[in-house]
mmCIF file of C-alpha atoms and ligand atoms in Angstrom:
data_model
loop_
_atom_site.group_PDB
_atom_site.id
_atom_site.type_symbol
_atom_site.label_atom_id
_atom_site.label_comp_id
_atom_site.label_asym_id
_atom_site.label_seq_id
_atom_site.Cartn_x
_atom_site.Cartn_y
_atom_site.Cartn_z
ATOM 1 C CA MET A 1 -6.123 -27.142 -6.070
ATOM 2 C CA ASN A 2 -3.792 -29.264 -8.210
ATOM 3 C CA LYS A 3 -1.095 -27.426 -10.143
ATOM 4 C CA THR A 4 1.717 -28.638 -12.352
ATOM 5 C CA ILE A 5 4.978 -26.728 -12.010
ATOM 6 C CA ALA A 6 7.786 -27.110 -14.550
ATOM 7 C CA VAL A 7 11.089 -27.023 -12.684
ATOM 8 C CA ILE A 8 14.292 -25.769 -14.297
ATOM 9 C CA ARG A 9 17.026 -26.314 -11.727
ATOM 10 C CA GLY A 10 19.725 -24.957 -14.047
ATOM 11 C CA ASP A 11 23.421 -24.628 -13.275
ATOM 12 C CA GLY A 12 25.698 -23.557 -10.406
ATOM 13 C CA ILE A 13 23.646 -22.862 -7.263
ATOM 14 C CA GLY A 14 20.394 -23.395 -9.244
ATOM 15 C CA PRO A 15 19.689 -26.947 -7.993
ATOM 16 C CA GLU A 16 20.392 -25.959 -4.349
ATOM 17 C CA ILE A 17 18.089 -22.928 -4.246
ATOM 18 C CA VAL A 18 15.311 -24.552 -6.287
ATOM 19 C CA GLY A 19 15.370 -27.555 -3.913
ATOM 20 C CA GLU A 20 14.670 -25.249 -0.958
ATOM 21 C CA ALA A 21 11.917 -23.373 -2.830
ATOM 22 C CA ILE A 22 10.198 -26.683 -3.621
ATOM 23 C CA GLY A 23 10.418 -27.652 0.065
ATOM 24 C CA VAL A 24 8.664 -24.392 0.988
ATOM 25 C CA LEU A 25 6.012 -24.845 -1.736
ATOM 26 C CA ASP A 26 5.317 -28.340 -0.370
ATOM 27 C CA ALA A 27 4.938 -26.974 3.149
ATOM 28 C CA ALA A 28 2.419 -24.399 1.839
ATOM 29 C CA ALA A 29 0.605 -27.140 -0.114
ATOM 30 C CA VAL A 30 0.208 -29.256 3.051
ATOM 31 C CA LYS A 31 -0.984 -26.294 5.123
ATOM 32 C CA PHE A 32 -3.563 -25.134 2.571
ATOM 33 C CA GLY A 33 -4.608 -28.528 1.138
ATOM 34 C CA HIS A 34 -3.180 -28.194 -2.396
ATOM 35 C CA SER A 35 -1.104 -30.574 -4.441
ATOM 36 C CA PHE A 36 1.778 -29.456 -6.626
ATOM 37 C CA THR A 37 3.258 -31.798 -9.236
ATOM 38 C CA TYR A 38 6.789 -30.993 -10.358
ATOM 39 C CA GLN A 39 8.061 -31.803 -13.839
ATOM 40 C CA GLU A 40 11.767 -31.464 -14.521
ATOM 41 C CA ALA A 41 12.788 -29.391 -17.559
ATOM 42 C CA PRO A 42 16.574 -29.351 -18.115
ATOM 43 C CA MET A 43 17.872 -26.024 -19.469
ATOM 44 C CA GLY A 44 21.202 -24.204 -19.575
ATOM 45 C CA GLY A 45 24.742 -25.549 -19.412
ATOM 46 C CA ASN A 46 23.668 -28.930 -18.022
ATOM 47 C CA ALA A 47 21.307 -29.329 -21.008
ATOM 48 C CA ILE A 48 24.148 -28.451 -23.411
ATOM 49 C CA ASP A 49 26.225 -31.206 -21.778
ATOM 50 C CA ALA A 50 23.429 -33.785 -21.883
ATOM 51 C CA TYR A 51 21.571 -32.898 -25.092
ATOM 52 C CA GLY A 52 23.853 -30.533 -27.040
ATOM 53 C CA VAL A 53 21.402 -27.594 -26.847
ATOM 54 C CA PRO A 54 20.541 -25.130 -24.041
ATOM 55 C CA LEU A 55 16.770 -25.666 -24.335
ATOM 56 C CA PRO A 56 15.770 -29.148 -25.555
ATOM 57 C CA ASP A 57 12.368 -29.330 -27.301
ATOM 58 C CA GLU A 58 11.059 -31.651 -24.581
ATOM 59 C CA SER A 59 11.919 -29.075 -21.882
ATOM 60 C CA LEU A 60 10.139 -26.333 -23.799
ATOM 61 C CA ALA A 61 7.107 -28.608 -24.252
ATOM 62 C CA THR A 62 7.093 -29.379 -20.492
ATOM 63 C CA CYS A 63 7.103 -25.631 -19.713
ATOM 64 C CA LEU A 64 4.336 -24.902 -22.223
ATOM 65 C CA ARG A 65 2.172 -27.709 -20.732
ATOM 66 C CA SER A 66 2.703 -26.547 -17.136
ATOM 67 C CA ASP A 67 0.679 -24.134 -15.029
ATOM 68 C CA SER A 68 3.885 -22.187 -14.312
ATOM 69 C CA VAL A 69 7.655 -22.479 -14.395
ATOM 70 C CA LEU A 70 10.120 -22.227 -11.497
ATOM 71 C CA LEU A 71 13.721 -21.487 -12.520
ATOM 72 C CA GLY A 72 16.999 -21.382 -10.564
ATOM 73 C CA ALA A 73 19.663 -19.865 -12.822
ATOM 74 C CA VAL A 74 21.657 -20.921 -15.862
ATOM 75 C CA GLY A 75 25.201 -20.424 -17.122
ATOM 76 C CA GLY A 76 28.743 -20.572 -15.853
ATOM 77 C CA PRO A 77 32.359 -20.350 -16.997
ATOM 78 C CA LYS A 78 32.296 -23.917 -18.329
ATOM 79 C CA TRP A 79 30.015 -22.814 -21.181
ATOM 80 C CA ASP A 80 31.447 -19.325 -21.835
ATOM 81 C CA SER A 81 33.280 -20.522 -24.939
ATOM 82 C CA GLN A 82 30.108 -21.888 -26.585
ATOM 83 C CA PRO A 83 29.172 -20.173 -29.850
ATOM 84 C CA SER A 84 26.723 -17.349 -29.091
ATOM 85 C CA ALA A 85 23.750 -19.216 -30.634
ATOM 86 C CA ASN A 86 24.286 -22.137 -28.232
ATOM 87 C CA ARG A 87 25.068 -20.374 -24.950
ATOM 88 C CA PRO A 88 23.046 -21.214 -21.820
ATOM 89 C CA GLU A 89 21.281 -17.809 -21.790
ATOM 90 C CA ARG A 90 20.023 -18.449 -25.348
ATOM 91 C CA GLY A 91 17.843 -21.140 -23.784
ATOM 92 C CA LEU A 92 16.345 -18.567 -21.437
ATOM 93 C CA LEU A 93 15.728 -16.023 -24.215
ATOM 94 C CA LYS A 94 14.058 -18.729 -26.324
ATOM 95 C CA LEU A 95 11.932 -19.842 -23.375
ATOM 96 C CA ARG A 96 10.792 -16.258 -22.659
ATOM 97 C CA SER A 97 9.838 -15.597 -26.271
ATOM 98 C CA SER A 98 8.207 -19.044 -26.788
ATOM 99 C CA MET A 99 6.090 -18.511 -23.669
ATOM 100 C CA GLY A 100 5.249 -14.955 -24.856
ATOM 101 C CA LEU A 101 6.504 -13.480 -21.575
ATOM 102 C CA TYR A 102 6.563 -9.794 -22.423
ATOM 103 C CA THR A 103 6.621 -8.389 -18.893
ATOM 104 C CA ASN A 104 9.193 -8.842 -16.173
ATOM 105 C CA VAL A 105 8.328 -7.620 -12.696
ATOM 106 C CA ARG A 106 10.958 -7.129 -10.016
ATOM 107 C CA PRO A 107 10.073 -5.742 -6.632
ATOM 108 C CA ALA A 108 12.704 -3.557 -4.948
ATOM 109 C CA ARG A 109 11.704 -3.634 -1.292
ATOM 110 C CA MET A 110 13.957 -3.209 1.688
ATOM 111 C CA PHE A 111 13.296 -5.635 4.541
ATOM 112 C CA ASP A 112 13.197 -3.802 7.917
ATOM 113 C CA ASP A 113 15.666 -6.260 9.401
ATOM 114 C CA LEU A 114 18.157 -5.825 6.563
ATOM 115 C CA SER A 115 18.430 -2.035 6.488
ATOM 116 C CA SER A 116 22.097 -2.332 7.478
ATOM 117 C CA ALA A 117 22.732 -4.112 4.144
ATOM 118 C CA CYS A 118 21.482 -1.031 2.228
ATOM 119 C CA PRO A 119 24.478 0.699 0.630
ATOM 120 C CA LEU A 120 22.721 4.105 0.612
ATOM 121 C CA ARG A 121 23.158 6.822 3.261
ATOM 122 C CA ALA A 122 21.091 6.048 6.371
ATOM 123 C CA ASP A 123 18.894 9.169 5.973
ATOM 124 C CA ILE A 124 18.004 8.122 2.399
ATOM 125 C CA ALA A 125 17.334 4.495 3.396
ATOM 126 C CA ALA A 126 15.185 5.692 6.306
ATOM 127 C CA ARG A 127 12.669 7.154 3.832
ATOM 128 C CA GLY A 128 11.971 3.559 2.740
ATOM 129 C CA ILE A 129 12.433 1.596 -0.459
ATOM 130 C CA ASP A 130 9.358 -0.094 -1.898
ATOM 131 C CA PHE A 131 8.920 0.041 -5.637
ATOM 132 C CA VAL A 132 8.489 -2.295 -8.577
ATOM 133 C CA VAL A 133 10.335 -2.281 -11.892
ATOM 134 C CA VAL A 134 8.144 -3.440 -14.802
ATOM 135 C CA ARG A 135 10.464 -4.254 -17.691
ATOM 136 C CA GLU A 136 9.470 -5.052 -21.292
ATOM 137 C CA LEU A 137 11.072 -8.434 -21.895
ATOM 138 C CA ILE A 138 10.821 -9.647 -25.473
ATOM 139 C CA GLY A 139 11.378 -6.541 -27.603
ATOM 140 C CA GLY A 140 13.969 -3.835 -28.107
ATOM 141 C CA VAL A 141 17.636 -4.271 -28.805
ATOM 142 C CA TYR A 142 17.948 -7.755 -27.284
ATOM 143 C CA PHE A 143 15.598 -9.116 -29.904
ATOM 144 C CA GLY A 144 16.606 -6.894 -32.837
ATOM 145 C CA GLU A 145 18.975 -7.961 -35.592
ATOM 146 C CA HIS A 146 22.629 -8.273 -34.527
ATOM 147 C CA SER A 147 25.437 -8.160 -37.056
ATOM 148 C CA THR A 148 29.185 -7.692 -37.268
ATOM 149 C CA SER A 149 30.806 -6.749 -40.562
ATOM 150 C CA GLU A 150 34.295 -5.966 -41.799
ATOM 151 C CA ALA A 151 35.002 -2.721 -43.655
ATOM 152 C CA GLY A 152 38.138 -0.618 -44.234
ATOM 153 C CA GLY A 153 40.279 -2.984 -42.172
ATOM 154 C CA GLU A 154 38.137 -2.783 -39.028
ATOM 155 C CA GLN A 155 35.070 -4.504 -37.678
ATOM 156 C CA LYS A 156 31.720 -2.783 -37.302
ATOM 157 C CA ALA A 157 28.910 -4.140 -35.127
ATOM 158 C CA THR A 158 25.227 -3.214 -35.265
ATOM 159 C CA ASP A 159 22.315 -4.059 -32.941
ATOM 160 C CA ILE A 160 18.851 -2.952 -33.982
ATOM 161 C CA MET A 161 16.492 -1.574 -31.333
ATOM 162 C CA ALA A 162 12.874 -1.728 -32.464
ATOM 163 C CA TYR A 163 9.501 -1.319 -30.763
ATOM 164 C CA SER A 164 5.988 -1.332 -32.146
ATOM 165 C CA GLU A 165 3.001 0.331 -30.505
ATOM 166 C CA HIS A 166 1.315 -2.877 -29.317
ATOM 167 C CA GLU A 167 4.509 -4.007 -27.546
ATOM 168 C CA VAL A 168 4.572 -0.767 -25.563
ATOM 169 C CA ARG A 169 0.819 -0.673 -24.910
ATOM 170 C CA ARG A 170 0.570 -4.142 -23.348
ATOM 171 C CA VAL A 171 3.444 -3.658 -20.910
ATOM 172 C CA ALA A 172 2.236 -0.149 -20.025
ATOM 173 C CA ARG A 173 -1.157 -1.629 -19.077
ATOM 174 C CA VAL A 174 0.550 -4.125 -16.756
ATOM 175 C CA ALA A 175 2.323 -1.208 -15.050
ATOM 176 C CA PHE A 176 -0.840 0.881 -14.642
ATOM 177 C CA ASP A 177 -2.839 -2.120 -13.365
ATOM 178 C CA MET A 178 -0.111 -2.773 -10.818
ATOM 179 C CA ALA A 179 0.021 0.897 -9.760
ATOM 180 C CA ARG A 180 -3.737 0.776 -9.099
ATOM 181 C CA LYS A 181 -3.080 -1.896 -6.447
ATOM 182 C CA ARG A 182 -0.198 0.131 -4.978
ATOM 183 C CA ARG A 183 0.403 3.864 -4.499
ATOM 184 C CA LYS A 184 -1.016 4.878 -7.911
ATOM 185 C CA ARG A 185 2.078 6.394 -9.471
ATOM 186 C CA VAL A 186 3.809 5.243 -12.679
ATOM 187 C CA THR A 187 7.221 6.567 -13.716
ATOM 188 C CA SER A 188 7.891 5.761 -17.372
ATOM 189 C CA VAL A 189 11.589 5.730 -18.197
ATOM 190 C CA ASP A 190 12.929 6.414 -21.691
ATOM 191 C CA LYS A 191 15.512 8.391 -23.665
ATOM 192 C CA ALA A 192 13.026 10.378 -25.731
ATOM 193 C CA ASN A 193 15.488 13.245 -26.259
ATOM 194 C CA VAL A 194 17.615 10.930 -28.427
ATOM 195 C CA LEU A 195 15.829 7.735 -29.519
ATOM 196 C CA ASP A 196 12.871 7.275 -31.865
ATOM 197 C CA THR A 197 11.879 4.099 -29.999
ATOM 198 C CA SER A 198 11.676 6.189 -26.833
ATOM 199 C CA ARG A 199 9.525 8.871 -28.482
ATOM 200 C CA LEU A 200 7.120 6.125 -29.589
ATOM 201 C CA TRP A 201 7.308 4.632 -26.066
ATOM 202 C CA ARG A 202 6.455 7.970 -24.441
ATOM 203 C CA ARG A 203 3.522 8.677 -26.783
ATOM 204 C CA VAL A 204 1.947 5.240 -26.300
ATOM 205 C CA VAL A 205 2.421 5.238 -22.505
ATOM 206 C CA THR A 206 0.766 8.683 -22.384
ATOM 207 C CA GLU A 207 -2.181 7.319 -24.398
ATOM 208 C CA VAL A 208 -2.532 4.332 -22.049
ATOM 209 C CA ALA A 209 -2.437 6.696 -19.042
ATOM 210 C CA ALA A 210 -5.684 8.263 -20.280
ATOM 211 C CA GLU A 211 -7.404 4.920 -19.470
ATOM 212 C CA TYR A 212 -6.203 5.249 -15.855
ATOM 213 C CA PRO A 213 -7.190 8.749 -14.661
ATOM 214 C CA ASP A 214 -6.687 7.651 -11.040
ATOM 215 C CA VAL A 215 -2.976 6.874 -11.635
ATOM 216 C CA GLU A 216 -0.356 9.629 -11.834
ATOM 217 C CA LEU A 217 2.115 9.353 -14.753
ATOM 218 C CA LEU A 218 5.592 10.873 -14.789
ATOM 219 C CA HIS A 219 8.189 10.592 -17.561
ATOM 220 C CA MET A 220 11.884 10.402 -16.758
ATOM 221 C CA TYR A 221 15.013 10.062 -18.908
ATOM 222 C CA VAL A 222 16.955 6.902 -18.164
ATOM 223 C CA ASP A 223 20.141 8.708 -17.105
ATOM 224 C CA ASN A 224 18.158 10.742 -14.583
ATOM 225 C CA ALA A 225 16.313 7.599 -13.392
ATOM 226 C CA ALA A 226 19.636 5.858 -12.703
ATOM 227 C CA MET A 227 20.591 8.846 -10.558
ATOM 228 C CA GLN A 228 17.224 9.237 -8.783
ATOM 229 C CA ILE A 229 17.183 5.550 -7.758
ATOM 230 C CA VAL A 230 20.204 6.182 -5.542
ATOM 231 C CA ARG A 231 19.367 9.803 -4.651
ATOM 232 C CA ASP A 232 15.779 9.270 -3.478
ATOM 233 C CA PRO A 233 14.288 5.828 -4.177
ATOM 234 C CA SER A 234 11.254 6.631 -2.005
ATOM 235 C CA GLN A 235 9.811 8.706 -4.890
ATOM 236 C CA PHE A 236 9.132 5.568 -6.978
ATOM 237 C CA ASP A 237 6.095 3.300 -6.910
ATOM 238 C CA VAL A 238 5.926 1.541 -10.314
ATOM 239 C CA VAL A 239 8.708 2.126 -12.858
ATOM 240 C CA VAL A 240 7.974 0.955 -16.419
ATOM 241 C CA THR A 241 10.635 0.797 -19.081
ATOM 242 C CA GLU A 242 11.951 -1.002 -22.150
ATOM 243 C CA ASN A 243 14.117 -4.125 -22.167
ATOM 244 C CA LEU A 244 17.702 -2.779 -22.053
ATOM 245 C CA PHE A 245 16.991 0.126 -19.661
ATOM 246 C CA GLY A 246 14.967 -2.252 -17.463
ATOM 247 C CA ASP A 247 17.773 -4.791 -17.330
ATOM 248 C CA ILE A 248 20.175 -2.181 -15.981
ATOM 249 C CA LEU A 249 17.814 -0.236 -13.704
ATOM 250 C CA SER A 250 16.338 -3.348 -12.102
ATOM 251 C CA ASP A 251 19.826 -4.542 -11.120
ATOM 252 C CA GLU A 252 20.546 -1.117 -9.646
ATOM 253 C CA ALA A 253 17.202 -1.162 -7.821
ATOM 254 C CA SER A 254 17.875 -4.580 -6.330
ATOM 255 C CA GLN A 255 21.365 -3.638 -5.157
ATOM 256 C CA ILE A 256 20.122 -0.719 -3.077
ATOM 257 C CA THR A 257 17.849 -3.030 -1.088
ATOM 258 C CA GLY A 258 20.735 -5.194 0.114
ATOM 259 C CA SER A 259 21.688 -8.556 -1.286
ATOM 260 C CA ILE A 260 21.062 -9.810 -4.769
ATOM 261 C CA GLY A 261 20.189 -13.172 -3.141
ATOM 262 C CA MET A 262 16.919 -11.802 -1.726
ATOM 263 C CA ILE A 263 15.067 -10.574 -4.811
ATOM 264 C CA PRO A 264 12.499 -12.553 -6.812
ATOM 265 C CA SER A 265 11.152 -11.805 -10.248
ATOM 266 C CA SER A 266 8.178 -12.855 -12.331
ATOM 267 C CA SER A 267 7.767 -12.876 -16.092
ATOM 268 C CA MET A 268 4.245 -12.949 -17.489
ATOM 269 C CA GLY A 269 2.461 -12.727 -20.815
ATOM 270 C CA GLU A 270 -1.210 -13.186 -21.681
ATOM 271 C CA GLY A 271 -2.964 -15.630 -19.359
ATOM 272 C CA THR A 272 -1.843 -16.795 -15.962
ATOM 273 C CA ARG A 273 1.205 -18.931 -16.704
ATOM 274 C CA GLY A 274 4.457 -17.244 -15.685
ATOM 275 C CA LEU A 275 8.157 -17.865 -15.216
ATOM 276 C CA TYR A 276 9.426 -17.266 -11.683
ATOM 277 C CA GLU A 277 13.077 -16.971 -10.729
ATOM 278 C CA PRO A 278 15.473 -15.095 -8.462
ATOM 279 C CA ILE A 279 17.186 -12.135 -10.127
ATOM 280 C CA HIS A 280 20.718 -13.408 -9.563
ATOM 281 C CA GLY A 281 22.762 -15.763 -11.717
ATOM 282 C CA SER A 282 24.188 -19.212 -11.051
ATOM 283 C CA ALA A 283 26.915 -17.915 -8.679
ATOM 284 C CA PRO A 284 29.554 -20.459 -9.760
ATOM 285 C CA ASP A 285 31.923 -19.133 -7.068
ATOM 286 C CA ILE A 286 29.761 -20.632 -4.283
ATOM 287 C CA ALA A 287 28.057 -23.502 -6.148
ATOM 288 C CA GLY A 288 27.850 -26.854 -4.364
ATOM 289 C CA GLN A 289 29.000 -25.397 -1.011
ATOM 290 C CA ASN A 290 25.623 -24.936 0.712
ATOM 291 C CA LYS A 291 26.352 -21.171 0.868
ATOM 292 C CA ALA A 292 23.679 -19.814 -1.481
ATOM 293 C CA ASN A 293 20.843 -17.724 -0.109
ATOM 294 C CA PRO A 294 17.599 -19.415 -1.253
ATOM 295 C CA ILE A 295 15.298 -16.529 -0.218
ATOM 296 C CA GLY A 296 15.083 -14.913 -3.695
ATOM 297 C CA THR A 297 13.891 -18.221 -5.152
ATOM 298 C CA ILE A 298 11.518 -18.872 -2.238
ATOM 299 C CA LEU A 299 9.979 -15.412 -2.710
ATOM 300 C CA ALA A 300 9.740 -16.138 -6.456
ATOM 301 C CA ALA A 301 7.702 -19.246 -5.558
ATOM 302 C CA ALA A 302 5.464 -16.999 -3.416
ATOM 303 C CA MET A 303 4.980 -14.678 -6.416
ATOM 304 C CA MET A 304 3.947 -17.720 -8.471
ATOM 305 C CA LEU A 305 1.236 -18.545 -5.948
ATOM 306 C CA ARG A 306 0.025 -14.938 -5.870
ATOM 307 C CA TYR A 307 0.083 -14.034 -9.569
ATOM 308 C CA SER A 308 -0.326 -17.336 -11.451
ATOM 309 C CA PHE A 309 -2.353 -19.502 -9.054
ATOM 310 C CA ASP A 310 -4.436 -16.806 -7.365
ATOM 311 C CA MET A 311 -3.390 -18.035 -3.909
ATOM 312 C CA PRO A 312 -2.787 -14.783 -1.974
ATOM 313 C CA ALA A 313 -3.077 -16.331 1.511
ATOM 314 C CA GLU A 314 -0.543 -18.993 0.588
ATOM 315 C CA ALA A 315 1.842 -16.344 -0.805
ATOM 316 C CA ASP A 316 1.382 -14.253 2.354
ATOM 317 C CA ALA A 317 2.241 -17.318 4.461
ATOM 318 C CA ILE A 318 5.550 -17.790 2.640
ATOM 319 C CA GLU A 319 6.468 -14.094 2.723
ATOM 320 C CA SER A 320 5.641 -13.863 6.391
ATOM 321 C CA ALA A 321 7.704 -17.020 7.121
ATOM 322 C CA VAL A 322 10.673 -15.288 5.437
ATOM 323 C CA ASP A 323 10.090 -12.110 7.507
ATOM 324 C CA GLN A 324 9.870 -14.116 10.750
ATOM 325 C CA THR A 325 13.031 -16.070 9.934
ATOM 326 C CA LEU A 326 14.940 -12.817 9.380
ATOM 327 C CA LYS A 327 13.432 -11.324 12.554
ATOM 328 C CA ALA A 328 14.650 -14.395 14.460
ATOM 329 C CA GLY A 329 18.183 -13.393 13.410
ATOM 330 C CA TYR A 330 18.908 -16.135 10.859
ATOM 331 C CA ARG A 331 21.084 -15.097 7.890
ATOM 332 C CA CYS A 332 22.925 -16.590 4.943
ATOM 333 C CA GLY A 333 26.476 -15.388 4.274
ATOM 334 C CA ASP A 334 25.488 -12.666 1.777
ATOM 335 C CA ILE A 335 23.281 -10.862 4.334
ATOM 336 C CA MET A 336 25.147 -11.761 7.525
ATOM 337 C CA ASN A 337 25.090 -9.137 10.314
ATOM 338 C CA GLU A 338 26.903 -9.076 13.633
ATOM 339 C CA GLY A 339 24.979 -10.940 16.319
ATOM 340 C CA CYS A 340 22.992 -13.012 13.816
ATOM 341 C CA THR A 341 23.127 -16.786 13.228
ATOM 342 C CA LEU A 342 24.805 -17.878 10.002
ATOM 343 C CA LEU A 343 22.934 -20.582 8.078
ATOM 344 C CA GLY A 344 23.629 -22.570 4.934
ATOM 345 C CA CYS A 345 21.178 -22.829 2.055
ATOM 346 C CA LYS A 346 19.537 -26.033 3.350
ATOM 347 C CA GLU A 347 19.231 -24.777 6.923
ATOM 348 C CA MET A 348 17.714 -21.469 5.779
ATOM 349 C CA GLY A 349 15.139 -23.432 3.741
ATOM 350 C CA ALA A 350 14.331 -25.555 6.812
ATOM 351 C CA GLU A 351 13.874 -22.493 9.080
ATOM 352 C CA ILE A 352 11.470 -20.901 6.587
ATOM 353 C CA ARG A 353 9.519 -24.179 6.132
ATOM 354 C CA LYS A 354 9.092 -24.455 9.904
ATOM 355 C CA ARG A 355 7.371 -21.058 9.982
ATOM 356 C CA ILE A 356 4.794 -21.748 7.224
HETATM 357 P P1 LIG B 401 25.687 -13.927 -10.138
HETATM 358 O O1 LIG B 401 24.409 -13.268 -9.804
HETATM 359 O O2 LIG B 401 25.636 -15.382 -10.398
HETATM 360 O O3 LIG B 401 26.749 -13.687 -8.950
HETATM 361 C C1 LIG B 401 27.193 -12.391 -8.570
HETATM 362 C C2 LIG B 401 27.706 -12.448 -7.118
HETATM 363 O O4 LIG B 401 26.572 -12.566 -6.237
HETATM 364 C C3 LIG B 401 28.598 -13.652 -6.836
HETATM 365 O O5 LIG B 401 29.597 -13.267 -5.926
HETATM 366 C C4 LIG B 401 27.671 -14.648 -6.184
HETATM 367 O O6 LIG B 401 28.301 -15.526 -5.285
HETATM 368 C C5 LIG B 401 26.687 -13.743 -5.456
HETATM 369 N N1 LIG B 401 25.354 -14.365 -5.377
HETATM 370 C C6 LIG B 401 24.462 -14.493 -6.388
HETATM 371 N N2 LIG B 401 23.378 -15.132 -5.959
HETATM 372 C C7 LIG B 401 23.575 -15.420 -4.661
HETATM 373 C C8 LIG B 401 22.806 -16.079 -3.684
HETATM 374 N N3 LIG B 401 21.591 -16.600 -3.929
HETATM 375 N N4 LIG B 401 23.319 -16.196 -2.444
HETATM 376 C C9 LIG B 401 24.528 -15.694 -2.139
HETATM 377 N N5 LIG B 401 25.303 -15.048 -3.038
HETATM 378 C C10 LIG B 401 24.837 -14.917 -4.285
HETATM 379 O O7 LIG B 401 26.287 -13.153 -11.388
HETATM 380 P P2 LIG B 401 27.564 -13.485 -12.305
HETATM 381 O O8 LIG B 401 28.669 -14.006 -11.451
HETATM 382 O O9 LIG B 401 27.758 -12.287 -13.126
HETATM 383 O O10 LIG B 401 27.078 -14.644 -13.274
HETATM 384 C C11 LIG B 401 27.354 -16.029 -13.081
HETATM 385 C C12 LIG B 401 26.656 -16.811 -14.187
HETATM 386 O O11 LIG B 401 25.239 -16.670 -14.061
HETATM 387 C C13 LIG B 401 27.025 -16.321 -15.584
HETATM 388 O O12 LIG B 401 27.198 -17.458 -16.416
HETATM 389 C C14 LIG B 401 25.813 -15.532 -16.027
HETATM 390 O O13 LIG B 401 25.639 -15.529 -17.428
HETATM 391 C C15 LIG B 401 24.704 -16.290 -15.340
HETATM 392 N N6 LIG B 401 23.468 -15.506 -15.103
HETATM 393 C C16 LIG B 401 22.295 -16.179 -15.243
HETATM 394 C C17 LIG B 401 21.112 -15.527 -14.993
HETATM 395 C C18 LIG B 401 19.825 -16.299 -15.129
HETATM 396 O O14 LIG B 401 19.859 -17.517 -15.232
HETATM 397 N N7 LIG B 401 18.680 -15.654 -15.127
HETATM 398 C C19 LIG B 401 21.111 -14.196 -14.576
HETATM 399 C C20 LIG B 401 22.342 -13.533 -14.397
HETATM 400 C C21 LIG B 401 23.533 -14.209 -14.668
#
């Protein structure tokens, strides 16, 4: 198969980790007889420097023409003083909405060999962590109207949180479809005791559940969910929630599995084209030092093969190469254990490539 992949290397450690993910994709392409063509799409702080905007039209067009998009990370202190409409993350928000990516999926799975990196009590970790957070990505408060006004000598700020039924229905279906391929349990997270958007969310998710009689549905308030994720994460299979709650809970979920450098994420809309990236940011503190862990980005590339290109064997090959590399005792600095071998970003990429 021939596939065109738009590549957004981004800022900070972005170019280092994306380089290793491309190396692993190429190794999979050789093994399975595919050809991947990469098209560069500058976005983020580097695009502000070169073109004056975080997402140049040409980059957006490249992404929209591609079969899928691989992203490192954008942003950094250099661009923190940009006006809010021209910050690096604006490019990412515009890309997500222009591509119609309404669902973000983040697996929270603890690797057997990394259980010592789990910050939870050993008896809780021993029950296992293997769930998926399905987050609505282009609605809610992040996309509502934002305003700041002046009245009575003080400032007042307002952010509107809005959801319509179809926005809830389509992401709920993604969650139920995913649960069907897993342990058949959906936990829908909301704040229906306080928010109208959450009451609408709960009603629509309950309606969608009727289409999936084989999948169990539970509702949970977001404050309780935040607590249950650290108290007993083994109870979760698929968690579905709105944009803001999902942003926070998916970070919490990834932290309990160990390092932020290990977790991939996929963003999908209608059709098969998706945006694949690690969950972490551009890590300016370690940029350019060959210290970044590329595994999150490599696993994001594996998700691309599985979900966008329908290449499950190829995705399995990458995931198993990562497992074998960890089993062999190789680690980057963020997941280093006593008795293991410390590798840089490039060397970790090379070890994984060898095992494809
Ligand atoms: P961060 O995720 O970049 O870094 C947090 C900590 O984790 C740092 O100590 C960093 O060194 C470490 N870390 C992150 N990824 C790592 C990896 N692969 N290997 C080893 N260590 C890793 O979060 P931050 O410091 O809050 O943000 C830095 C910049 O990234 C900010 O400008 C922020 O806006 C941006 N950001 C971008 C995205 C994105 O592009 N999707 C997401 C989050 C943050």
